[in-house]
mmCIF file of C-alpha atoms and ligand atoms in Angstrom:
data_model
loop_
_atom_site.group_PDB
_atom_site.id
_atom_site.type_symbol
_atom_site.label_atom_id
_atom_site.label_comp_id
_atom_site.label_asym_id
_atom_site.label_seq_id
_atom_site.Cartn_x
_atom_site.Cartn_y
_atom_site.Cartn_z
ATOM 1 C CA UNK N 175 0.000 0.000 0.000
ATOM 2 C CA UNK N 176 1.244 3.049 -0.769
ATOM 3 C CA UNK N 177 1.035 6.487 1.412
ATOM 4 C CA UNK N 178 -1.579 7.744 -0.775
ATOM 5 C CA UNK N 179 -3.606 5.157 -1.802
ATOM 6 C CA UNK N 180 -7.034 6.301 -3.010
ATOM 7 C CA UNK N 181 -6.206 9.711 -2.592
ATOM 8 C CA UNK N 182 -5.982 12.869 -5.215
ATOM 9 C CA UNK N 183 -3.703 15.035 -6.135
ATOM 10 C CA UNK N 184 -3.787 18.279 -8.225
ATOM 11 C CA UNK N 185 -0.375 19.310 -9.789
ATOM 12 C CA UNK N 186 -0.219 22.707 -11.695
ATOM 13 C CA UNK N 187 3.121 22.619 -13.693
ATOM 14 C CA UNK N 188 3.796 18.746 -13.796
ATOM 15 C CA UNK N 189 4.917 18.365 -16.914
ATOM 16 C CA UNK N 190 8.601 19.376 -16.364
ATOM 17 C CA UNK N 191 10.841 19.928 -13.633
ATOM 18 C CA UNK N 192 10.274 19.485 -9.849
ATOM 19 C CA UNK N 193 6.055 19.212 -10.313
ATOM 20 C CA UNK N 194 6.943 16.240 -13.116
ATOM 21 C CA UNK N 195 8.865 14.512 -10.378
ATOM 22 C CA UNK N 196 6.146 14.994 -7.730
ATOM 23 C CA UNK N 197 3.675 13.614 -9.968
ATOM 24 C CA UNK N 198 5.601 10.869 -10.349
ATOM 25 C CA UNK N 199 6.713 9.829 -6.704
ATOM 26 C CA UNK N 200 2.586 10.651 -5.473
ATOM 27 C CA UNK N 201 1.336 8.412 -8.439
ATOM 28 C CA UNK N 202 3.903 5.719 -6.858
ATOM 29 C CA UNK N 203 2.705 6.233 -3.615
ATOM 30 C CA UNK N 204 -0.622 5.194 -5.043
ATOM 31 C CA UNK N 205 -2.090 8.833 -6.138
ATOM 32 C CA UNK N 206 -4.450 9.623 -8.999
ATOM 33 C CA UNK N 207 -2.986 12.812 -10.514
ATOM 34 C CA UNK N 208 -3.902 15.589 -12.264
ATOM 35 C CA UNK N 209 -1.113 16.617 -14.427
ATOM 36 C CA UNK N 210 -1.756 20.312 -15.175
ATOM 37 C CA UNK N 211 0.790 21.991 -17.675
ATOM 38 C CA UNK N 212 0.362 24.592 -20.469
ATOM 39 C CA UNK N 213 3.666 23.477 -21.678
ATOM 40 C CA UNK N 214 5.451 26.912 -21.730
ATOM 41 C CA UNK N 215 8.330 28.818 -21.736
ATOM 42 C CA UNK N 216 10.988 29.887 -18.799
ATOM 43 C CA UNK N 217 9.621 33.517 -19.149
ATOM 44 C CA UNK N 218 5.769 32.478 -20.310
ATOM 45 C CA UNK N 219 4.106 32.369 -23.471
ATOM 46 C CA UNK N 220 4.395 29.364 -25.962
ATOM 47 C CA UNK N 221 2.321 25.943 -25.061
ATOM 48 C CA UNK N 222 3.176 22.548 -26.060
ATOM 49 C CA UNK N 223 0.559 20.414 -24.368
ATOM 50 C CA UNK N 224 2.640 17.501 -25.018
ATOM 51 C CA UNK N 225 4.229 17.612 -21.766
ATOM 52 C CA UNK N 226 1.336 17.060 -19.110
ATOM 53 C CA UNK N 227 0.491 13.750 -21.813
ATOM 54 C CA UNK N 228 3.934 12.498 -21.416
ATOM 55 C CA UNK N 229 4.039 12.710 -17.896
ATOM 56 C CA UNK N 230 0.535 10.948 -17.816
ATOM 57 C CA UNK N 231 1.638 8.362 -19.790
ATOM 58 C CA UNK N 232 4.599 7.689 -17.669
ATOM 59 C CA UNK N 233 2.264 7.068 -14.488
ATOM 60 C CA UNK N 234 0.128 4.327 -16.630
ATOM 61 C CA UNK N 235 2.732 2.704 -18.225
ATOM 62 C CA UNK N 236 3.755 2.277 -14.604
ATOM 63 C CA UNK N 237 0.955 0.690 -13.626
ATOM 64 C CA UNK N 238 -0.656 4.072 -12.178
ATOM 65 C CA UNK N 239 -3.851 6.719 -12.688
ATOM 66 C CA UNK N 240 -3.680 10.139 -14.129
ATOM 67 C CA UNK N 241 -5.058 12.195 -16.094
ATOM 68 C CA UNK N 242 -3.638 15.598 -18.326
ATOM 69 C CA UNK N 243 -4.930 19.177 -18.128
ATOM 70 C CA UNK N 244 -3.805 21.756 -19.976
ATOM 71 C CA UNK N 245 -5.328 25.211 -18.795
ATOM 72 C CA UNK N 246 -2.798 28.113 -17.891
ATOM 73 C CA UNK N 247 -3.648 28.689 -13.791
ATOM 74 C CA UNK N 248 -2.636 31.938 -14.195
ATOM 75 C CA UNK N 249 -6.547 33.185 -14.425
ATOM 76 C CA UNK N 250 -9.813 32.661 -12.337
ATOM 77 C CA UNK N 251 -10.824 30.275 -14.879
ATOM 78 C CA UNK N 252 -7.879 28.447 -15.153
ATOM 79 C CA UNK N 253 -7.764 27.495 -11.672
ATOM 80 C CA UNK N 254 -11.843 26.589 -12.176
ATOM 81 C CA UNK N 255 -10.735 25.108 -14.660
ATOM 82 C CA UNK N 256 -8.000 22.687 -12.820
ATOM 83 C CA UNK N 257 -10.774 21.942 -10.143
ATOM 84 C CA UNK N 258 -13.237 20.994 -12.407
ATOM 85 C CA UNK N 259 -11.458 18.416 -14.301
ATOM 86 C CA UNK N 260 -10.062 16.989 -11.051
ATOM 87 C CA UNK N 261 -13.760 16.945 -9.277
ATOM 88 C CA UNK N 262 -15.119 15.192 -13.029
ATOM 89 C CA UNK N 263 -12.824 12.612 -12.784
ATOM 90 C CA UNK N 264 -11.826 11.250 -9.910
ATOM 91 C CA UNK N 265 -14.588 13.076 -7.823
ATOM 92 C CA UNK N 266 -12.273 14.141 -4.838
ATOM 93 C CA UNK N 267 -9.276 16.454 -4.180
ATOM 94 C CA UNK N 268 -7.170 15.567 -1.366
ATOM 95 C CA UNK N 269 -3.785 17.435 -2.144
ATOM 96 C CA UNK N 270 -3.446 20.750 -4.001
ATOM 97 C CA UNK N 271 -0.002 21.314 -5.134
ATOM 98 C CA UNK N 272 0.944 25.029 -6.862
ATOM 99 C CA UNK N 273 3.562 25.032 -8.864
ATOM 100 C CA UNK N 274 4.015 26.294 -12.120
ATOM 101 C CA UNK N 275 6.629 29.230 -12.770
ATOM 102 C CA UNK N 276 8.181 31.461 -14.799
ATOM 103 C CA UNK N 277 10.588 34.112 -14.545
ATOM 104 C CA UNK N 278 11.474 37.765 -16.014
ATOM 105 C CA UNK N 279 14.549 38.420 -14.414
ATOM 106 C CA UNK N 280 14.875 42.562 -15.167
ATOM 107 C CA UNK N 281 17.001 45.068 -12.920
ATOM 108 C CA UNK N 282 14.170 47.646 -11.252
ATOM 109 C CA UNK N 283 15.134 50.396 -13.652
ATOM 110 C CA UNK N 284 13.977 47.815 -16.569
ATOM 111 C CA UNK N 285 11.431 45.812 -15.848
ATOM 112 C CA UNK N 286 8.268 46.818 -16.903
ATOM 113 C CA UNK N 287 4.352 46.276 -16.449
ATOM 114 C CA UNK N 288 4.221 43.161 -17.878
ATOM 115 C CA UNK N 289 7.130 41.230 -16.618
ATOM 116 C CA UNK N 290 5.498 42.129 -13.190
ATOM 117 C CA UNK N 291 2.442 41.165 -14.166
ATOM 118 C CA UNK N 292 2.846 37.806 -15.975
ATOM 119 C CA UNK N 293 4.826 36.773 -13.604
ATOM 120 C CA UNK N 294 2.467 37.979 -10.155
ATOM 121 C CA UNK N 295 -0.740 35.995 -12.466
ATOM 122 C CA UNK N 296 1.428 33.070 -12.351
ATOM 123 C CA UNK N 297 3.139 32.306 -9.306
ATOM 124 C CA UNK N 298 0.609 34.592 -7.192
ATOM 125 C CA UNK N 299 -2.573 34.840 -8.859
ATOM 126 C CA UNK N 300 -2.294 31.280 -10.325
ATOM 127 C CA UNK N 301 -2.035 29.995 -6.495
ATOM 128 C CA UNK N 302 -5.186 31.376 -5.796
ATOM 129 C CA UNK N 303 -7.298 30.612 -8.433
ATOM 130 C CA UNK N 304 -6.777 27.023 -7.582
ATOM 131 C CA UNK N 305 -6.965 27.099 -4.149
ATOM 132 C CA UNK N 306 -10.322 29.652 -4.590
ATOM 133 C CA UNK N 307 -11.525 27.069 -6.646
ATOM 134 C CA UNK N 308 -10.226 23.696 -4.328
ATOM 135 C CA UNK N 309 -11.155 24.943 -1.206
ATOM 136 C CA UNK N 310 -14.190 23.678 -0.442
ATOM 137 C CA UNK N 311 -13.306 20.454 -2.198
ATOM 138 C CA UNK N 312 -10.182 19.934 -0.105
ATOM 139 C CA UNK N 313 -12.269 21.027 3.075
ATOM 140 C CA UNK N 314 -15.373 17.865 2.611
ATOM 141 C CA UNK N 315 -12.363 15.204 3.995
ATOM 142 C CA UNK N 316 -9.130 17.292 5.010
ATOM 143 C CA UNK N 317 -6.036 17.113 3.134
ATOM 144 C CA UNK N 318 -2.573 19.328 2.173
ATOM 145 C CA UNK N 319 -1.889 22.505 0.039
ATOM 146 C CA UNK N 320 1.610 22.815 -0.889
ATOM 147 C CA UNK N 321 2.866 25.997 -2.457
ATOM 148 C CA UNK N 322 6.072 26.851 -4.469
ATOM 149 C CA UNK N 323 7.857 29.511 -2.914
ATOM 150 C CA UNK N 324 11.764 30.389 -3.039
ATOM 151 C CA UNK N 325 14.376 31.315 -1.809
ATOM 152 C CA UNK N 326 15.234 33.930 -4.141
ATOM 153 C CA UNK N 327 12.565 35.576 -1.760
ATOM 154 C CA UNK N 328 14.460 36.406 0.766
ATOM 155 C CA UNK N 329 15.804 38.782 -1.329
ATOM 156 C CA UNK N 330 17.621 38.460 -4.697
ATOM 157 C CA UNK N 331 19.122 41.143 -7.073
ATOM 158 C CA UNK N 332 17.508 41.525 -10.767
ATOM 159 C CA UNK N 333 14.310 39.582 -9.322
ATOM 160 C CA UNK N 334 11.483 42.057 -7.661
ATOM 161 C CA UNK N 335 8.320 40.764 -10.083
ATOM 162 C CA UNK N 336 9.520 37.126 -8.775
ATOM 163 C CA UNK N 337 10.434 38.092 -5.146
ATOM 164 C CA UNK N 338 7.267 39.658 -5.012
ATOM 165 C CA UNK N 339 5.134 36.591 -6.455
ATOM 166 C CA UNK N 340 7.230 34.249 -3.977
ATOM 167 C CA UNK N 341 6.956 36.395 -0.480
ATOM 168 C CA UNK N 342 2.939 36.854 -1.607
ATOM 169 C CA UNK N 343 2.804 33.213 -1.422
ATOM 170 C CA UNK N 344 4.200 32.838 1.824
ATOM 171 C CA UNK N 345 1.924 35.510 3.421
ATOM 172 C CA UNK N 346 -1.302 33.717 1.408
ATOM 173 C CA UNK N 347 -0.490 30.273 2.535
ATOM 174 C CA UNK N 348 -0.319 31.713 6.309
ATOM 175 C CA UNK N 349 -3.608 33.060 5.911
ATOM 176 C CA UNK N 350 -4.791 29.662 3.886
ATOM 177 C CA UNK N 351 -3.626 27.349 6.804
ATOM 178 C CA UNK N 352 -5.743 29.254 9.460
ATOM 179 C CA UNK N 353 -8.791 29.283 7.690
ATOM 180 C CA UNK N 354 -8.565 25.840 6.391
ATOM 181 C CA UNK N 355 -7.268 24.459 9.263
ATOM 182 C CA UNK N 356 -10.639 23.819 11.789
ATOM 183 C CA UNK N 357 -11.404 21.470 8.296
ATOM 184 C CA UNK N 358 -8.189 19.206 8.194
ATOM 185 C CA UNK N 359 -6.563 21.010 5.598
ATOM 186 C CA UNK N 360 -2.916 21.812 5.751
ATOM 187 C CA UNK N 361 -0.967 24.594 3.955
ATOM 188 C CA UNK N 362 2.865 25.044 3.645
ATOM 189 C CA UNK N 363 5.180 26.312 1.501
ATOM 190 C CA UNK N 364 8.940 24.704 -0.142
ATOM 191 C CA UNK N 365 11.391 26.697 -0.710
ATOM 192 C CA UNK N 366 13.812 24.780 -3.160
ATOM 193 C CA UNK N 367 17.106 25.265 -4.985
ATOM 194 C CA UNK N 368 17.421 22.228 -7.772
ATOM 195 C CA UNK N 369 19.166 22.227 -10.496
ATOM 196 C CA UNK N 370 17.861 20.264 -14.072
ATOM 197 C CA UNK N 371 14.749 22.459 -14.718
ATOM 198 C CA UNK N 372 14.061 25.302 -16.950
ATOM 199 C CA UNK N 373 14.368 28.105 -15.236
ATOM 200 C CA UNK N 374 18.007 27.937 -14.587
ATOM 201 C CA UNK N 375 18.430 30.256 -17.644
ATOM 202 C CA UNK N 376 21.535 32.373 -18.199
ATOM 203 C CA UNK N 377 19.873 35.859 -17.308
ATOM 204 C CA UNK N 378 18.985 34.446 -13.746
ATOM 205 C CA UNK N 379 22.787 33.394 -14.028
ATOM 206 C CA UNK N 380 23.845 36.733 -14.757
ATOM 207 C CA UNK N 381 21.800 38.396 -11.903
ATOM 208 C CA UNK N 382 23.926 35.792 -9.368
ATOM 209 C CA UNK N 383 27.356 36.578 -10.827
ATOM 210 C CA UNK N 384 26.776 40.096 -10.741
ATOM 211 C CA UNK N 385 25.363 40.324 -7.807
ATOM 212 C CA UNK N 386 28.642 37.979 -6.384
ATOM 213 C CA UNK N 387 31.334 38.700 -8.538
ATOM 214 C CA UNK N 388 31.093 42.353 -8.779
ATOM 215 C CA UNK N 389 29.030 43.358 -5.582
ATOM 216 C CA UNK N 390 30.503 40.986 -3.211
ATOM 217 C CA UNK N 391 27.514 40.337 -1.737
ATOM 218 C CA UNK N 392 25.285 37.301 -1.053
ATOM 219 C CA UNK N 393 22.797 36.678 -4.288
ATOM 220 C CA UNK N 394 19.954 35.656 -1.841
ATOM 221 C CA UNK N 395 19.257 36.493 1.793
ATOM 222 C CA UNK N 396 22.414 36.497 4.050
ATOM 223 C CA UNK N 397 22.902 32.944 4.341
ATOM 224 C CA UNK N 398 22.469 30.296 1.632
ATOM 225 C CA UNK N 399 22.745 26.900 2.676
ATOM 226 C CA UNK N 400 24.757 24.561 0.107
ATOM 227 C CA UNK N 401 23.571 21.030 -0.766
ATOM 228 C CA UNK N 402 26.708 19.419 0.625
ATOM 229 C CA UNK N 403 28.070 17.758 -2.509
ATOM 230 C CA UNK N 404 24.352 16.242 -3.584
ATOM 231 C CA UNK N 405 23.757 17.456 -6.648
ATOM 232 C CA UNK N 406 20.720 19.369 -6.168
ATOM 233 C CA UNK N 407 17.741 17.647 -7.948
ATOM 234 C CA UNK N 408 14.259 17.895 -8.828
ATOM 235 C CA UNK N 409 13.476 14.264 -7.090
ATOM 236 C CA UNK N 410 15.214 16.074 -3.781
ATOM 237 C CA UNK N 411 12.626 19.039 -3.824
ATOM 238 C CA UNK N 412 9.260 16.278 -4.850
ATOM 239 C CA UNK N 413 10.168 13.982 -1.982
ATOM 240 C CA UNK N 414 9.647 17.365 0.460
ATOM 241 C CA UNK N 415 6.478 17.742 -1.711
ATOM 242 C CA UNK N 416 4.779 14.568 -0.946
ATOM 243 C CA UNK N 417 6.343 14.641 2.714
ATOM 244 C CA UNK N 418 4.327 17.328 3.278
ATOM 245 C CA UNK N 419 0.989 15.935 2.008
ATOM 246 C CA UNK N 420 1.746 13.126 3.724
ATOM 247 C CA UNK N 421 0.359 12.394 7.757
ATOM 248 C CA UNK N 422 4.460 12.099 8.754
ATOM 249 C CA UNK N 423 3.981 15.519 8.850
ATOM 250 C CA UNK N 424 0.783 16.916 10.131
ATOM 251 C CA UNK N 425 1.954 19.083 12.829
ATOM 252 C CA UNK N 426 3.577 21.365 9.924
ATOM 253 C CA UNK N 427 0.810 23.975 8.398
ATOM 254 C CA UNK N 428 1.467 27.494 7.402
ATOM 255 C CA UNK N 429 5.293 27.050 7.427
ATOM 256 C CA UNK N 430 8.377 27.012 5.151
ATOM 257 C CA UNK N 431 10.618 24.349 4.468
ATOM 258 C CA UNK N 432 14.266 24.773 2.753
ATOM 259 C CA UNK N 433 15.728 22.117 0.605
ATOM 260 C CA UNK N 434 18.675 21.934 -1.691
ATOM 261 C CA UNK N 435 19.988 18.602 -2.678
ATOM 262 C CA UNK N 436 21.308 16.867 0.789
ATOM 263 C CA UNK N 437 20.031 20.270 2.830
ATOM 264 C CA UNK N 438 16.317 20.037 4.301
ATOM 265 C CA UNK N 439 15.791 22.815 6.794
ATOM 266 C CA UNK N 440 12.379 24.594 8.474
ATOM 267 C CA UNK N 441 12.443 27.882 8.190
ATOM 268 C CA UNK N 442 11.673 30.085 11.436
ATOM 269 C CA UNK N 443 9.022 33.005 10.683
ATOM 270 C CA UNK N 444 10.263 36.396 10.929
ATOM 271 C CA UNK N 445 10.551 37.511 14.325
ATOM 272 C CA UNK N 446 11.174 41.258 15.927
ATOM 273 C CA UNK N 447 14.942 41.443 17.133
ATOM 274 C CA UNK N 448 15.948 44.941 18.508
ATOM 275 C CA UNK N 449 12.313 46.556 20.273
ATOM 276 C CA UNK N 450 12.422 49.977 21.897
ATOM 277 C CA UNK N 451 8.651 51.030 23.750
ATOM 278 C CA UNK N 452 8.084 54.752 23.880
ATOM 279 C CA UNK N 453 4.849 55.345 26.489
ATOM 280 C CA UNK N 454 3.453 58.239 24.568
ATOM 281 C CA UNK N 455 3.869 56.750 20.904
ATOM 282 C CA UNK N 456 6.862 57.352 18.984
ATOM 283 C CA UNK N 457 7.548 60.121 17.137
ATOM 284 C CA UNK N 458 10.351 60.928 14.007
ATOM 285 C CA UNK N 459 12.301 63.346 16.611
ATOM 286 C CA UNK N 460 12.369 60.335 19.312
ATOM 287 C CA UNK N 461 13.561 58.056 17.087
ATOM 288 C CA UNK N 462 16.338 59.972 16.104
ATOM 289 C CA UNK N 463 17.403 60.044 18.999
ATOM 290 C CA UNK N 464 21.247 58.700 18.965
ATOM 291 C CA UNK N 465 20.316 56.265 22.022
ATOM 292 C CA UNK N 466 16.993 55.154 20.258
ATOM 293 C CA UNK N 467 18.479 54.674 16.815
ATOM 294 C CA UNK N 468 21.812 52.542 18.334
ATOM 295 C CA UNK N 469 19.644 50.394 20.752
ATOM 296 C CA UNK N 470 17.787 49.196 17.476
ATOM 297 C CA UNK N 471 20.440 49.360 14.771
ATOM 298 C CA UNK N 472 23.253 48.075 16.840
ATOM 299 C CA UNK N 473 25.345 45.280 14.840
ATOM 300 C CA UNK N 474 23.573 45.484 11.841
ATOM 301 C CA UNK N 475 25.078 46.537 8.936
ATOM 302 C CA UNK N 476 23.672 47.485 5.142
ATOM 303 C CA UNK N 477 24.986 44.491 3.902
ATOM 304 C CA UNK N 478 23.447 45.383 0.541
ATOM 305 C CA UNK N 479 25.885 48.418 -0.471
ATOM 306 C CA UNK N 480 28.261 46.276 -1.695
ATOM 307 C CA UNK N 481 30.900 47.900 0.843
HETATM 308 N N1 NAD H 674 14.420 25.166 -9.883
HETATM 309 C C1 NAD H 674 14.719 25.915 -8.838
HETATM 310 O O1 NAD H 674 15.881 26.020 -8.401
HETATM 311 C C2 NAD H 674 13.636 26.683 -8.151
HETATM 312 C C3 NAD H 674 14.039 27.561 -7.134
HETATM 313 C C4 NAD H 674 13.060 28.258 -6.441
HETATM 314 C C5 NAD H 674 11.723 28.077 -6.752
HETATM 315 N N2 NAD H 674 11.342 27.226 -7.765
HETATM 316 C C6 NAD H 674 9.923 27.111 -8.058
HETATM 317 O O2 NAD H 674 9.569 25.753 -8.245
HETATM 318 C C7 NAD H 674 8.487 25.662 -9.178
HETATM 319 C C8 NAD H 674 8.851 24.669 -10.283
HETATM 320 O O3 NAD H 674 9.987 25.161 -10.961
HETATM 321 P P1 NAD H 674 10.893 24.292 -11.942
HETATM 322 O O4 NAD H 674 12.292 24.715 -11.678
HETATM 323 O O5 NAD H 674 10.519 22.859 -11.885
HETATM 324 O O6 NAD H 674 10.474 24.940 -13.350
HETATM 325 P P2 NAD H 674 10.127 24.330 -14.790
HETATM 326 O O7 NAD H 674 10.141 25.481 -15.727
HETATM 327 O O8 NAD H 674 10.987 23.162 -15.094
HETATM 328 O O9 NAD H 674 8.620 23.825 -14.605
HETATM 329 C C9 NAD H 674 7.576 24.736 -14.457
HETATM 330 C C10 NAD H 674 6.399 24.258 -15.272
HETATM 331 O O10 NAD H 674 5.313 25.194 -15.071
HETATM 332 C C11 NAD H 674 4.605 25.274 -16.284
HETATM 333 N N3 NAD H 674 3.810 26.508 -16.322
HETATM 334 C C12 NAD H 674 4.269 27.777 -16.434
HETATM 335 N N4 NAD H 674 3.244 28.646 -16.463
HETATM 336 C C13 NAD H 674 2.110 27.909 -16.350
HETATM 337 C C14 NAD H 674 0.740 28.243 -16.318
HETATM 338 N N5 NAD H 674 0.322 29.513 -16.414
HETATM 339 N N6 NAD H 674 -0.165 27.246 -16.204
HETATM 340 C C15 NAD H 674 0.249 25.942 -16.118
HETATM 341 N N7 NAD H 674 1.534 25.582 -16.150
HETATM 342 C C16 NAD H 674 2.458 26.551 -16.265
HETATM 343 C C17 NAD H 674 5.676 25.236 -17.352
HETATM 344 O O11 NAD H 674 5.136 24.857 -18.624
HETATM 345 C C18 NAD H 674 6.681 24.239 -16.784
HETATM 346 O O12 NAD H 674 6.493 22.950 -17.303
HETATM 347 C C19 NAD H 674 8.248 27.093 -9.683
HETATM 348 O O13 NAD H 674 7.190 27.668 -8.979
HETATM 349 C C20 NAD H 674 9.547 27.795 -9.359
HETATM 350 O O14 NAD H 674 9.367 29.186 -9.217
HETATM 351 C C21 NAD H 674 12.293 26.538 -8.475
#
């Protein structure tokens, strides 16, 4: 018996990358899957529905159940649209799994309207659609949302429409695991590193080296765990997938989890670190106060100048 037998799971970008291998290690576990995939490019556009099919006909070859959906999630009706097909045929969602992608990597001064918006209607947008339209499906018997986040959210030079997408995620799937949680339903987010997928393109290389090579400074965040050695892989970032659909971990909902190759790590929410209380309500003049402004900037250092 596997982990998931009997169950369903929606997959939105499973045709490639890390949702392909998910798809594959649930329908192994015994999962019916919806393979969702329009089949596009790194940076959107295109559609070759070819993918989600393949992917499909990997699980029944292997002896498994799933079926292929093509809609892009990054509308209303897409995300219906996702729901729909998953409620016609198999008649019950258990596991909701965002995570189709794309990237416009763009320095501020350059990016314009649309890179921020394609990108926000997939990776933000997109998320919601499905889980606007899965809700009350995933609600009737309890079950899991996982959500794609990054990362390159922490911070990550050349990468605002994505950072933005990524950190909205975080802050929806909070919200998503209180409400859904009096019904059994879970909500957490990944945040992966894995090589052997798409969106490694050379721009998003050229935002890391410049941002190493000629700013000196870390390309994400302050720290950025390595993978040890393990070459960092798709499978690596699916197993954390299904882990958290599956009951091993039901005491996890509205978290973060790292992984890179051979690094798993939760991630601890933001949390205040220097606090000052003024009685009367602070003003600018009180903050600037030399005392005030060293009690709560002592030790911490623009570490984004480059200098
Ligand atoms: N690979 C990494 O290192 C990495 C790092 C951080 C976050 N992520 C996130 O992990 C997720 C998967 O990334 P990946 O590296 O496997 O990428 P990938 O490009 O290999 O796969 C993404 C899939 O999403 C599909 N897709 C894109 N837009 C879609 C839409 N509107 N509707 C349906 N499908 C759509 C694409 O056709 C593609 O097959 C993404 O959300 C990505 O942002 C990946």
């Amino acid at each position: 018996m596997g982990v998931f037998e009997g169950q369903v799971v929606a997959i939105t970008g499973a045709g490639r990358g890390i949702g392909r291998e998910a798809a594959l290690l649930m329908a192994r576990e015994g999962a019916k899957v919806v393979v969702n995939d329009l089949g596009g490019g790194p940076q959107g556009g295109g559609g070759d529905t070819s993918f989600a099919q393949a992917v499909v006909n990997e699980i029944k070859v292997a002896g498994g159940e799933a079926v292929a959906e093509t809609s892009s999630i990054a509308s209303m009706a897409g995300g219906k649209a996702l729901i729909e097909c998953t409620m016609d045929t198999y008649g019950r969602l258990d596991f909701l799994i965002n995570n189709a992608g794309i990237i416009r990597p763009r320095k501020i001064t350059e990016m314009s309207e649309e890179d921020f918006d394609l990108v926000l209607n997939v990776s933000l947008k997109g998320y919601f659609a499905t889980i606007r339209a899965g809700a009350e499906h995933l609600a009737k018997q309890g079950g899991a949302i996982v959500n794609m986040g990054s990362p390159s959210g922490f911070g990550h030079w050349g990468m605002a429409n994505y950072c933005a997408s990524k950190e909205g995620v975080v802050g929806m799937t909070r919200a998503v695991a209180r409400e859904l949680g009096e019904y059994g339903v879970r909500a957490n987010v990944v945040r992966p590193m894995s090589g052997g997928t798409n969106l490694g393109i050379p721009e998003v290389m050229e935002t890391i080296a410049y941002q190493t090579q000629t700013l000196h400074i870390p390309p994400i965040s302050n720290n950025w765990l390595l993978s040890h050695g393990v070459d960092s892989q798709p499978q690596h970032v699916a197993s954390v997938i299904a882990w958290l659909c599956a009951p091993h971990s039901a005491n996890l909902s509205g978290r973060e989890v790292y992984i890179v190759g051979g690094h798993v790590a939760l991630v601890q929410e933001p949390e205040l670190i220097r606090s000052q209380f003024a009685p009367e309500g602070w003003t600018f003049e009180g903050l600037c106060d030399p005392m005030v402004t060293a009690a709560l900037t002592y030790d911490v250092r623009n570490r984004y100048t480059g200098k």
